[in-house]
Coordinates of C-alpha atoms and ligand atoms in Angstrom, one line a residue:
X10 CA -26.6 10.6 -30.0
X11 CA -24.0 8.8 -27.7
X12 CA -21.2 11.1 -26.9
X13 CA -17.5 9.5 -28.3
X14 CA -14.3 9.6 -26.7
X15 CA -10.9 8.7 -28.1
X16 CA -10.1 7.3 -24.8
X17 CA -12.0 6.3 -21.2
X18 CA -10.7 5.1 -18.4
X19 CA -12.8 3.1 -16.3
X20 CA -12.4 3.5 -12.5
X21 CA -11.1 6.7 -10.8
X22 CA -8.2 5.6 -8.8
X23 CA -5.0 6.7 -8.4
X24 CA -4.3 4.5 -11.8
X25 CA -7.4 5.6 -13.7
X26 CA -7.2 9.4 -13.0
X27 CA -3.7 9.8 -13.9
X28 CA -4.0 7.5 -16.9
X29 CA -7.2 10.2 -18.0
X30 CA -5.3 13.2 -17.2
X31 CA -2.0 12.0 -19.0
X32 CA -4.5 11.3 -22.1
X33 CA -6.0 14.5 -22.0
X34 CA -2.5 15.9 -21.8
X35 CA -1.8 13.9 -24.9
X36 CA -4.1 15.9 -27.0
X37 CA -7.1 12.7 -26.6
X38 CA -11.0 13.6 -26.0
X39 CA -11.0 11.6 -22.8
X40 CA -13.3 10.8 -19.8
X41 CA -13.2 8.7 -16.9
X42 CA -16.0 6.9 -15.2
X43 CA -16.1 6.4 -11.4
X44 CA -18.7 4.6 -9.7
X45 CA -18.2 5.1 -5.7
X46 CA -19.3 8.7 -5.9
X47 CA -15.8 10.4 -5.3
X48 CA -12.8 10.4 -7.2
X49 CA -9.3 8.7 -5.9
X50 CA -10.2 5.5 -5.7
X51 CA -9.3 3.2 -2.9
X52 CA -6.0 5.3 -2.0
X53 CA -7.7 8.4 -1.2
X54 CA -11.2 7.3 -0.1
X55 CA -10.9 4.1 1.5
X56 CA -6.8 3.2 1.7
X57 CA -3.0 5.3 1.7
X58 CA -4.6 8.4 2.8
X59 CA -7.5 7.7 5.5
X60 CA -5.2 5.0 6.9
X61 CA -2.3 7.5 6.9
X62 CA -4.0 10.3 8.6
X63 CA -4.9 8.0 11.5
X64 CA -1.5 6.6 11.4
X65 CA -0.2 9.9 11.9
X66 CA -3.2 11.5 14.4
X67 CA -2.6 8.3 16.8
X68 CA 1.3 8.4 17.0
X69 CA 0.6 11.7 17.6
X70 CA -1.1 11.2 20.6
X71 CA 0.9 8.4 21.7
X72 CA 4.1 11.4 21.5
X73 CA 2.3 13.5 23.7
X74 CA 1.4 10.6 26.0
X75 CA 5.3 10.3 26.6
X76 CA 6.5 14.0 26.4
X77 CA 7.2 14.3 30.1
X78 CA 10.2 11.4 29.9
X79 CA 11.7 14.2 27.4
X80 CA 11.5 17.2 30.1
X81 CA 7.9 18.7 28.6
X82 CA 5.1 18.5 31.0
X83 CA 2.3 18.3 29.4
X84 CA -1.7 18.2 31.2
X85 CA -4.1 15.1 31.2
X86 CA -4.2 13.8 27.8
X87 CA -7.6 12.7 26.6
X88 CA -8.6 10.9 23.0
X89 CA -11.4 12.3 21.4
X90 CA -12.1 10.0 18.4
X91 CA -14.8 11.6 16.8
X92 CA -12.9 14.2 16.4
X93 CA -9.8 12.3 15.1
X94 CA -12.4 11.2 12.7
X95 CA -13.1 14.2 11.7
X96 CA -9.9 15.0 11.0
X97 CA -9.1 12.1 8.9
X98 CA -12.1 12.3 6.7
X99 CA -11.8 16.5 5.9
X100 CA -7.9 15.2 4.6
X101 CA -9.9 12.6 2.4
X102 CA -12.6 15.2 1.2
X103 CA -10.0 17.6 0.7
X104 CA -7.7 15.5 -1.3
X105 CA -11.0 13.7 -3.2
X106 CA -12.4 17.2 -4.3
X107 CA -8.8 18.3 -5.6
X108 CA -8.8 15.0 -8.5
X109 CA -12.0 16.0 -9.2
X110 CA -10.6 19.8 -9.8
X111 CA -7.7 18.2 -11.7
X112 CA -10.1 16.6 -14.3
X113 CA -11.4 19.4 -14.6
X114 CA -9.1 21.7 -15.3
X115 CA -7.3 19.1 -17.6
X116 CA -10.7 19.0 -19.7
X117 CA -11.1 15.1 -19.2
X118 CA -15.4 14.2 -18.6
X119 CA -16.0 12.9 -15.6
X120 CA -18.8 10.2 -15.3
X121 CA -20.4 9.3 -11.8
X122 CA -21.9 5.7 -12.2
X123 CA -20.7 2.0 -12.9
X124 CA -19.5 1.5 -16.1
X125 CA -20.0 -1.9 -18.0
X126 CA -19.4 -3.4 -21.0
X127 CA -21.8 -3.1 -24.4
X128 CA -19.6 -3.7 -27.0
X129 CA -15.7 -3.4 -27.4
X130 CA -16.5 0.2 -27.8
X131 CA -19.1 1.1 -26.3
X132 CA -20.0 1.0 -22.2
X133 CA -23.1 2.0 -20.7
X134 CA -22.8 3.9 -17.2
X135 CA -25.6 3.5 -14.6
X136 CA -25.5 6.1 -11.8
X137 CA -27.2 6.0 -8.2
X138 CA -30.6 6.6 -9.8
X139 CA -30.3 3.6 -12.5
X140 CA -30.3 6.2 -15.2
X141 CA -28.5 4.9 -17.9
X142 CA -26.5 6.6 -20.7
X143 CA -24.0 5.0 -23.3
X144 CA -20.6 6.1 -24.6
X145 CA -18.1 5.5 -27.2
X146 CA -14.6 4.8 -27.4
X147 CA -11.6 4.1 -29.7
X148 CA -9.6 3.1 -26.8
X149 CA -10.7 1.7 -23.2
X150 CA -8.6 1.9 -20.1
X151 CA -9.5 -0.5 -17.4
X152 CA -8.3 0.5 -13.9
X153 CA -11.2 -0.9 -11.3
X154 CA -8.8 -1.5 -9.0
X155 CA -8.9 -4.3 -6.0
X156 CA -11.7 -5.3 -3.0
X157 CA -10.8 -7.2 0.2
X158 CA -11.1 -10.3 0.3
X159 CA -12.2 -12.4 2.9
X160 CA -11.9 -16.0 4.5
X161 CA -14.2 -18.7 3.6
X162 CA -17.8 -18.5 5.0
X163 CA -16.2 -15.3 6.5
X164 CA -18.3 -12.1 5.7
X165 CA -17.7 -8.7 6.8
X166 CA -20.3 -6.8 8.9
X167 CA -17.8 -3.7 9.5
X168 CA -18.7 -3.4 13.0
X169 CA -17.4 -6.6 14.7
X170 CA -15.8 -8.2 11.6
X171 CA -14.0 -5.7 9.6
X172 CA -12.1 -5.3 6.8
X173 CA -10.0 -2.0 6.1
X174 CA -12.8 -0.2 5.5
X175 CA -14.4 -0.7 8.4
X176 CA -11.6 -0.8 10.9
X177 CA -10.7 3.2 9.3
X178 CA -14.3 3.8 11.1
X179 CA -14.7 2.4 14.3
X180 CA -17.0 4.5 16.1
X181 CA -14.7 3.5 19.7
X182 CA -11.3 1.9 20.5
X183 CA -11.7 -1.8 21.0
X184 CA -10.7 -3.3 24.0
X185 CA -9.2 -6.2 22.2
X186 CA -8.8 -6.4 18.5
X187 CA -7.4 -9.3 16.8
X188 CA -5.6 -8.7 13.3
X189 CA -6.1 -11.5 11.1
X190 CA -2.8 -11.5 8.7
X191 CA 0.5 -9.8 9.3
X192 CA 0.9 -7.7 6.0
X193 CA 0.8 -4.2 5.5
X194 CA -2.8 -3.3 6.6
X195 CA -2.7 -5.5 9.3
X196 CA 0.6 -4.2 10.6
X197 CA 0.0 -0.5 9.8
X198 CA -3.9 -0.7 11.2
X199 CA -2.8 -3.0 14.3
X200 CA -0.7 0.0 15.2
X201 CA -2.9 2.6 14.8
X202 CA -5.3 1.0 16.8
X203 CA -2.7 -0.4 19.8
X204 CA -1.5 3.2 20.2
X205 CA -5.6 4.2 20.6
X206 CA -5.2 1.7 23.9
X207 CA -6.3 -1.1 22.3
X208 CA -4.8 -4.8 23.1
X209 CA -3.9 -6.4 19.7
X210 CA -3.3 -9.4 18.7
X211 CA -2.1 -10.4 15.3
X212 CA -2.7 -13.8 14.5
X213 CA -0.7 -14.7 11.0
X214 CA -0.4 -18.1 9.1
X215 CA 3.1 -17.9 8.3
X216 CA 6.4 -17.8 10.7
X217 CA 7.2 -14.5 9.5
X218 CA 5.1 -11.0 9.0
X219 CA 5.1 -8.8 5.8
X220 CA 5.6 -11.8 3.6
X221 CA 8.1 -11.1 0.3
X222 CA 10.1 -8.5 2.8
X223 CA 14.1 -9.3 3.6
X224 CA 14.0 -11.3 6.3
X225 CA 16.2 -9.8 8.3
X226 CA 13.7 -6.5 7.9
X227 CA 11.3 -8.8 8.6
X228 CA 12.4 -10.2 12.0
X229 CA 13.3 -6.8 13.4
X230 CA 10.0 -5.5 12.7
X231 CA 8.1 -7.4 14.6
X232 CA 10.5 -7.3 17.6
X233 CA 10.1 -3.6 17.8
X234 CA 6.5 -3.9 17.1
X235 CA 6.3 -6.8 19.7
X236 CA 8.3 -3.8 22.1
X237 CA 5.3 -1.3 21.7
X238 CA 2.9 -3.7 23.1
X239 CA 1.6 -5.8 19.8
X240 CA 1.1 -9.5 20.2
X241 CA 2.0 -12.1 17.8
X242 CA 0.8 -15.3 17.3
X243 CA 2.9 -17.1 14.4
X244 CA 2.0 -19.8 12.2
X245 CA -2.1 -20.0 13.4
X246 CA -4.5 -20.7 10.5
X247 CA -7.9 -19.4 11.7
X248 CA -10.5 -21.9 11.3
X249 CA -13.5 -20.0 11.6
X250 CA -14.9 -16.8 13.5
X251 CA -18.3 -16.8 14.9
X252 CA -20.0 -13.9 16.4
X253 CA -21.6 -13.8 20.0
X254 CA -23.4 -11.0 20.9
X255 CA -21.0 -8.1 20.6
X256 CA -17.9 -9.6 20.4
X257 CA -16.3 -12.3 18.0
X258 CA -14.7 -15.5 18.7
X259 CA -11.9 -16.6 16.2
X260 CA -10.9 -20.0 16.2
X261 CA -7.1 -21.1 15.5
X262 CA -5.1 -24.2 14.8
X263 CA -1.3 -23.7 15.4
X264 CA 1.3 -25.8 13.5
X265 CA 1.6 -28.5 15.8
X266 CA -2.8 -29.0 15.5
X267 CA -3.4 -27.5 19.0
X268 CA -6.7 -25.7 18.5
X269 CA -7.0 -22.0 20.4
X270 CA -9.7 -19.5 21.1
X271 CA -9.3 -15.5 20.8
X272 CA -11.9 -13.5 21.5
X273 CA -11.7 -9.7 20.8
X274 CA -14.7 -6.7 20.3
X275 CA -13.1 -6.6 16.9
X276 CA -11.7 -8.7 14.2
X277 CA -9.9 -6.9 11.5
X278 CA -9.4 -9.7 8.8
X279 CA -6.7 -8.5 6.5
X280 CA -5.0 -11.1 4.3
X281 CA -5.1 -9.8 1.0
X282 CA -7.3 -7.9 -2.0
X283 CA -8.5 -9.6 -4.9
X284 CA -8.9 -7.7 -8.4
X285 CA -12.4 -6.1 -9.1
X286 CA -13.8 -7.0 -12.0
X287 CA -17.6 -7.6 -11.0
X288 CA -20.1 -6.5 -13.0
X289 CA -17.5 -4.9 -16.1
X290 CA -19.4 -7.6 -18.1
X291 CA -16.0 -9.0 -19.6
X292 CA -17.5 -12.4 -20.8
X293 CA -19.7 -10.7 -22.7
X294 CA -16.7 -9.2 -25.2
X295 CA -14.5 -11.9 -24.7
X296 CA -11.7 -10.4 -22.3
X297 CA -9.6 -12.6 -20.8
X298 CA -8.4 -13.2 -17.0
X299 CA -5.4 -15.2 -15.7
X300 CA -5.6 -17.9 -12.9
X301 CA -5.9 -15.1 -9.7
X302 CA -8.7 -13.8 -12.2
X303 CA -6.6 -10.6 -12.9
X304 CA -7.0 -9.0 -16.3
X305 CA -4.0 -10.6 -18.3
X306 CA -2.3 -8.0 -19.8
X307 CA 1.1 -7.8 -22.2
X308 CA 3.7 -6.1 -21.2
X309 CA 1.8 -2.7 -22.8
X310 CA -1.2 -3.4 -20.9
X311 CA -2.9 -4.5 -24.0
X312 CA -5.5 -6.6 -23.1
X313 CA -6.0 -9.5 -25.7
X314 CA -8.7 -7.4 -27.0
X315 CA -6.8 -5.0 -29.6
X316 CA -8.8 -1.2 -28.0
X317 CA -8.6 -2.6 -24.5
X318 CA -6.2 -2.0 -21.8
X319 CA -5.8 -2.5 -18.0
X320 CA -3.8 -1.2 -14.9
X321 CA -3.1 -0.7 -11.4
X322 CA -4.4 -3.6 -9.2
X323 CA -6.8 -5.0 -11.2
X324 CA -3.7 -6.8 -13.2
X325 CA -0.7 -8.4 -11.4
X326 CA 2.2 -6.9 -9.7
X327 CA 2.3 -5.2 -6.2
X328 CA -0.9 -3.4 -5.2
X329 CA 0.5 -0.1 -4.6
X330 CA -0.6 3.3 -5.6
X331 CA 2.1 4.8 -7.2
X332 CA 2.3 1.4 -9.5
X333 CA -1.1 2.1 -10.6
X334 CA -0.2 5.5 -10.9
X335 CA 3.2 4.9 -13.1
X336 CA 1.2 2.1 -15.3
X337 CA -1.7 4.9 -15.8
X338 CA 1.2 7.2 -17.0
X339 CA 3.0 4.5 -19.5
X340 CA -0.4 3.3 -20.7
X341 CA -1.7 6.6 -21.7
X342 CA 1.5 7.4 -23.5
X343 CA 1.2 3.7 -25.4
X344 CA -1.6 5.0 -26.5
X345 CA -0.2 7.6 -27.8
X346 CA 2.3 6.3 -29.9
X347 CA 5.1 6.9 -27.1
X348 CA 7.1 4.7 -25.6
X349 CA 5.6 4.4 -22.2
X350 CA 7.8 1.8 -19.6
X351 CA 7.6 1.0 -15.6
X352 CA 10.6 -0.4 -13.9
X353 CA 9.0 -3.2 -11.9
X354 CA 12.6 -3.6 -10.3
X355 CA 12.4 -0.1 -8.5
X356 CA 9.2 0.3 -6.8
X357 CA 9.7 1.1 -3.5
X358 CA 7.3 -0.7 -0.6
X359 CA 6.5 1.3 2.3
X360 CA 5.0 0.6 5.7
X361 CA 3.8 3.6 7.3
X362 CA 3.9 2.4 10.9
X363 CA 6.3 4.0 13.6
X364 CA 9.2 3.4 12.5
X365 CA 8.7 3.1 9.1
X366 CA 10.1 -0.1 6.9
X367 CA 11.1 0.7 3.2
X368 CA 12.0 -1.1 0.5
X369 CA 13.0 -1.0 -2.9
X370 CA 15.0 -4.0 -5.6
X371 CA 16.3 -7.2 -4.5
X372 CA 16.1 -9.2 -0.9
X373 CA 19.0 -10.8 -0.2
X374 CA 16.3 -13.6 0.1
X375 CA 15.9 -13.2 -3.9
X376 CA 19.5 -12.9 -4.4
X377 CA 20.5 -15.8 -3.3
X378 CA 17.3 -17.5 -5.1
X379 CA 18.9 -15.9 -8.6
X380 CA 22.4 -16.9 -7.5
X381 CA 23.3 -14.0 -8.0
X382 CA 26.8 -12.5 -5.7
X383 CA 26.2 -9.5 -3.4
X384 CA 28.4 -7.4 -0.5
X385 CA 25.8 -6.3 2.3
X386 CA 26.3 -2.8 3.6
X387 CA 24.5 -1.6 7.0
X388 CA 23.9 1.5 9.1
X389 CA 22.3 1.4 12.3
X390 CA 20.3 4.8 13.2
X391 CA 22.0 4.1 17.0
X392 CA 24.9 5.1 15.2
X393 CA 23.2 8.3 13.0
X394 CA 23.9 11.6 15.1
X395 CA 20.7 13.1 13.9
X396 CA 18.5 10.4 15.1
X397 CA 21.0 10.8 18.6
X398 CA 19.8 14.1 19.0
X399 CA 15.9 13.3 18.9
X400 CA 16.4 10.0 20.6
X401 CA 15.0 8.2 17.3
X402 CA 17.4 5.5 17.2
X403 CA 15.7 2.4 16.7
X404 CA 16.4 0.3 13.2
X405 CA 18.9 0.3 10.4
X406 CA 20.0 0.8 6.9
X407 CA 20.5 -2.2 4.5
X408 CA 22.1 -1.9 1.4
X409 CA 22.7 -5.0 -1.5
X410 CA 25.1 -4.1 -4.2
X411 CA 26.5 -6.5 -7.1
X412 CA 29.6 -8.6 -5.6
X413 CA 31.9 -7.4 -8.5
X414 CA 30.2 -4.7 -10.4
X415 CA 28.9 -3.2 -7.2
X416 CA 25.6 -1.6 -8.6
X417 CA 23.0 -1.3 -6.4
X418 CA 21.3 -3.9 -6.5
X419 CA 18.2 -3.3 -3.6
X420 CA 18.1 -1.7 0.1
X421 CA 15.8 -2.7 2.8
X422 CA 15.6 0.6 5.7
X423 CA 13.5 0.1 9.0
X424 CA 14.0 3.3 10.4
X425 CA 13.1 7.3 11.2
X426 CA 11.9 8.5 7.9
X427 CA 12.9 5.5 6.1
X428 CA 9.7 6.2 3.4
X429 CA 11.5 9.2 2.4
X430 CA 15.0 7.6 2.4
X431 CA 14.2 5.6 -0.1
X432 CA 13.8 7.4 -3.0
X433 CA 17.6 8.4 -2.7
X434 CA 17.8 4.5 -3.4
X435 CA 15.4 4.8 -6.6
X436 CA 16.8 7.4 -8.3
X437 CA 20.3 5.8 -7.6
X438 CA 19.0 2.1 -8.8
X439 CA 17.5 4.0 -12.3
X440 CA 20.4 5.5 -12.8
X441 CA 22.4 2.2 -12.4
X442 CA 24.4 3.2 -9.8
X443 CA 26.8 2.1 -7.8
X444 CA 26.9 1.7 -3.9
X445 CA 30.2 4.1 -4.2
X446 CA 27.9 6.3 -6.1
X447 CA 26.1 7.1 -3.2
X448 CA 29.0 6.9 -0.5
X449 CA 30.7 9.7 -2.8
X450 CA 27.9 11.7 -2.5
X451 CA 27.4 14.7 -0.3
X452 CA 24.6 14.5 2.6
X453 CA 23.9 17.2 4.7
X454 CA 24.8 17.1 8.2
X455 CA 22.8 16.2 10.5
X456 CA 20.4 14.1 8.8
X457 CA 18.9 10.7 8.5
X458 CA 20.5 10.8 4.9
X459 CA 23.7 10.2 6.4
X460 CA 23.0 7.0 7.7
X461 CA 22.2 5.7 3.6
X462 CA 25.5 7.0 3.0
X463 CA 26.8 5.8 5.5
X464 CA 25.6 2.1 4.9
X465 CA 26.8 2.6 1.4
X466 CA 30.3 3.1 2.6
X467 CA 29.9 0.0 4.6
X468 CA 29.6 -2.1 1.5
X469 CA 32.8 -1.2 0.9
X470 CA 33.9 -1.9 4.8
X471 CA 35.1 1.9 5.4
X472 CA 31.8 3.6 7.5
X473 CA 32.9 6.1 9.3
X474 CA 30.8 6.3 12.1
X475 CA 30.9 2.8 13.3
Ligands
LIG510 P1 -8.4 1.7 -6.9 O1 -7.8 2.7 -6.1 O2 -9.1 0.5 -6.2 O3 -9.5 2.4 -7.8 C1 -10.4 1.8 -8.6 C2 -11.7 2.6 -8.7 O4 -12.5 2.0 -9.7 C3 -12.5 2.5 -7.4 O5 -12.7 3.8 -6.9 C4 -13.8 1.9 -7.8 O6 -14.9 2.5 -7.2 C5 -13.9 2.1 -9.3 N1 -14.7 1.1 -10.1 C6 -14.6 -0.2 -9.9 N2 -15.5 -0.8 -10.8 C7 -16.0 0.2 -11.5 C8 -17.0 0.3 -12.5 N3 -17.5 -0.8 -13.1 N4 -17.4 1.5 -13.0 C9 -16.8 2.6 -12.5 N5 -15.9 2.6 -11.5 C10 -15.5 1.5 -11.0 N6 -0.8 1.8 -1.5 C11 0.3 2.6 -1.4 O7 1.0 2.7 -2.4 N7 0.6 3.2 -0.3 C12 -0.2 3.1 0.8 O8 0.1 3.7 1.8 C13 -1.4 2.3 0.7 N8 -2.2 2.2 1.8 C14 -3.3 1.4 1.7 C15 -4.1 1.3 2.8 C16 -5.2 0.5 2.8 C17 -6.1 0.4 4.0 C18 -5.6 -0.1 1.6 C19 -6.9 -0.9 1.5 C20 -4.8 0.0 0.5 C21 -3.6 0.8 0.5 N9 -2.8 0.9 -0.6 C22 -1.7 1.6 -0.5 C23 -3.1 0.2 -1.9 C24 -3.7 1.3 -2.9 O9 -4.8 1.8 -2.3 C25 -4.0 0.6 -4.2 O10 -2.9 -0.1 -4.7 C26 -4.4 1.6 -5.2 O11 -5.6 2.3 -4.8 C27 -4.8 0.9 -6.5 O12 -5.1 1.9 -7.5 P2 -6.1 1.5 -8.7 O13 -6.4 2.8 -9.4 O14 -5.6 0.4 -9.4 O15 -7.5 1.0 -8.0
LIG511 P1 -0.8 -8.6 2.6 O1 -0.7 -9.5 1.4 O2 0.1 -7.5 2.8 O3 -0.8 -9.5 3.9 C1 -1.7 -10.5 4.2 C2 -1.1 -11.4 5.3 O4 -2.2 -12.3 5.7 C3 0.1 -12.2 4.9 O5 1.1 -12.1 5.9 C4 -0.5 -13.6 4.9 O6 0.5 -14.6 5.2 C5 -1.6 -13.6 5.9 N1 -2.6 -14.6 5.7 C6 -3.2 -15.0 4.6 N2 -4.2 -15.9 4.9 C7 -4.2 -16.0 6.2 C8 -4.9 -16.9 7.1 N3 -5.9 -17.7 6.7 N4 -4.7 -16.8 8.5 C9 -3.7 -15.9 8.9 N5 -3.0 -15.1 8.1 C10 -3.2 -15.2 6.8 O7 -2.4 -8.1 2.5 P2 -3.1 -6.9 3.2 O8 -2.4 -6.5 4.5 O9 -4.5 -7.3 3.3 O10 -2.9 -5.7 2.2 C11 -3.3 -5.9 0.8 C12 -2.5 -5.0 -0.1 O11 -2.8 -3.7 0.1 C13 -1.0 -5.1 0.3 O12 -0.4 -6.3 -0.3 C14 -0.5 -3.9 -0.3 O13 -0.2 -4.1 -1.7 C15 -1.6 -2.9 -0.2 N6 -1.3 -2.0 1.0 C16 -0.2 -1.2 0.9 C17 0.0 -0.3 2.0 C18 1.3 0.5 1.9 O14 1.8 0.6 0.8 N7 1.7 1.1 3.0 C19 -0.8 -0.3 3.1 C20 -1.9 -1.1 3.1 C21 -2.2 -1.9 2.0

């Protein structure tokens, strides 16, 4: 007999294993079905944490590269990249085997195989062997996340043409790499590799990086970035990359139609994901997609199929972890019979490169678009004695607040720590605060802190410290 669940999640991700564990803490018979053979998803196997721990391993190096200008003489300083590799992948194995504990330990079944649609209740789950088994459920959770996607007639090999997965496993540090798109894996990945002694080149369609960003974010990123050595080639729409021998030759047209060559040992093509939804079987029970062939979902994540939900990337909104993760959270208490809710106006976006850009609410871009009245605040980190006193002093602090009501409205850091600064902002924009909220409140001295506050007294034109 077919075991039956109340609920399963399919997909294992930082949406689908939260979603099963927040079921299971509900009091539901739940399992989760993960095909890749590790829990975590894309985040923890493949994504956030891999791409992190190289982030942090190669600025690291970098640091220590350039300790003698702060008085600390350090010996030869060599890259061992196997190592570093190492390293990186016993953080993913570490953090992959502690989901699986949590399943565990929260009771929810764990299937390893690729789950696909029978009926409306029922999937069938293949595993590495083609064994097949079939389950029941009153409720399905679909959370199969996103794939890269590629250009046209563009296929990855993951040696010389890579997409993140590959370029988080190079086996040595390209001579030349060129980034293909100027978002957030290009950026973050661009930077890794550039600090490994790389020479990167980003070419990017647009005339701006990080598309969606304030602009004014925007356009000081990539002059700091442009500072460490990346370089950028704006408003090139690559044509076509063709391999030859061991290298890759990508072929560009600029605005103005002037064709251009850049060849590189490795091209990292990173303009986007696309939802993954192969092989779920979803015509076969009727489920419907919207025009980027997401899973359309109401504002419950009800599919239009009554037992059926879906979150995380594989419906629309920012593809970001802890948006899978909140969505897993709401869904699973929908489900059961609570009133679960994600505030799509204060997920904060964060780029993990050195320093780090953060943000959270409104651009003043948008603002303006909504007609909507705002007073600017800003803090620059030259000005923040903490970031003084380690010689950390590049970026700012951006804050929008309401023209007359002066709630916060959004805030756009590029900064030291600016990832962590921003969830000051968050909890101040769910409680509908106000920018005076924030400049009323204490911050410790010396920190970074003190330079939110400090930008939050500027909306009001009475900073201190500048
Ligand atoms: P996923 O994490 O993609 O998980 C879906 C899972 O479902 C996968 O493990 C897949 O194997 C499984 N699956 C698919 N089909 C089936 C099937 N038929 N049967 C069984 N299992 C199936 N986001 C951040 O917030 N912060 C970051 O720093 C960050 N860094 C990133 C860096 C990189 C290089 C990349 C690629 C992404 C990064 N992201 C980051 C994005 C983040 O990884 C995703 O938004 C997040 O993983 C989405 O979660 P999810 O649960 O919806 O899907
Ligand atoms: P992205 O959407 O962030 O950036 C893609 C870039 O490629 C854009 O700037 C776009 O204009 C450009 N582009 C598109 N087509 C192009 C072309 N033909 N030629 C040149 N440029 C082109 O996508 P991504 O960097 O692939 O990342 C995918 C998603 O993964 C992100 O949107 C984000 O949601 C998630 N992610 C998040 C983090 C993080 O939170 N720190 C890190 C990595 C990835």
């Amino acid at each position: 007999m077919a075991d039956k669940f109340q609920a399963v999640v399919i997909g294992g991700g930082p949406g689908g294993y939260v979603c099963a564990i927040r079921l299971a803490q509900l009091g539901m018979k739940t399992a989760c079905i993960e095909s890749r053979g590790s829990l975590g998803g894309t985040c923890l196997n493949v994504g956030c944490i891999p791409s992190k721990s190289l982030l942090n391993l190669s600025e690291e190096f970098h640091k220590v590269k350039n300790l003698s200008n702060k008085g600390i003489e350090v010996g030869e300083v060599k890259l061992n990249l196997n190592k570093m590799m190492k390293s990186k992948e016993k953080a993913v194995t570490v953090l992959t085997k502690g989901v699986e504990f949590l399943l565990k330990k929260n009771d929810v079944t764990y299937f390893k195989g690729i789950g696909s649609f029978k009926s409306r209740n029922e999937i069938s789950i293949k595993d590495v062997n083609k064994n097949e088994i079939s389950i029941f459920a009153e409720k399905i959770i679909i959370a199969t996340g996103s794939i890269p996607t590629s250009l046209p007639g563009i296929d990855f090999d993951e040696k010389i043409i890579v997409s993140s997965t590959g370029v988080l496993k190079l086996d040595k540090v390209p001579k030349k790499m060129v980034v293909v798109g100027g978002g957030y894996i290009g950026l973050e990945m661009g930077s890794v590799w550039s600090r490994l002694g790389a020479e990167v080149h980003v070419v990017e369609f647009l005339d701006h990086i990080t598309p969606g960003m304030d602009k004014e974010i925007s356009n000081e990123f990539m002059k700091i970035l442009k500072k460490q050595g990346i370089k950028f080639h704006m408003q090139h729409k690559v044509d076509q990359i063709t391999k030859k021998n061991s290298s890759a030759v990508i072929s560009t047209t600029d605005k103005d139609g002037n064709k251009k060559d850049f060849d590189c040992e490795v091209v990292l093509v990173s303009v986007g994901r696309k939802p993954n939804t192969e092989g779920l079987n979803l015509e076969k029970i009727g489920l419907n997609l919207d025009d980027k062939n997401r899973i359309s979902t109401d504002k419950n994540f009800k599919t239009n199929l009554n037992n059926i939900y879906a979150i995380g990337d594989v419906i629309s909104g920012p593809m970001l972890a802890h948006k899978a993760e909140d969505e897993g959270i709401a869904v699973a208490e929908n489900i059961a019979g609570q009133s679960g809710h994600v505030n799509y106006d204060t997920i904060p976006g964060v780029i993990y490169t050195t320093p780090e850009v953060a943000s959270i609410g409104k651009t003043e871009e948008q603002l303006n678009d909504l007609n909507i009245k705002y007073k600017i605040g800003k803090f620059s980190f030259m000005a923040n004695s903490r970031a003084k006193a380690i010689d950390d002093t590049e970026g700012f602090v951006k804050i929008l607040a309401d023209e007359k009501t002066d709630k916060v409205l959004g805030a756009h850091l590029i900064g030291p720590h600016a990832g962590e600064l921003i969830a000051e902002i968050g909890i101040a924009m769910e409680f509908g605060a106000s920018s005076e909220d924030i400049a009323r409140t204490c911050h410790a001295h010396p920190t970074f802190s003190e330079a939110v506050k400090e930008a939050a007294l500027s909306v009001d034109k009475r900073a201190i410290h500048s």
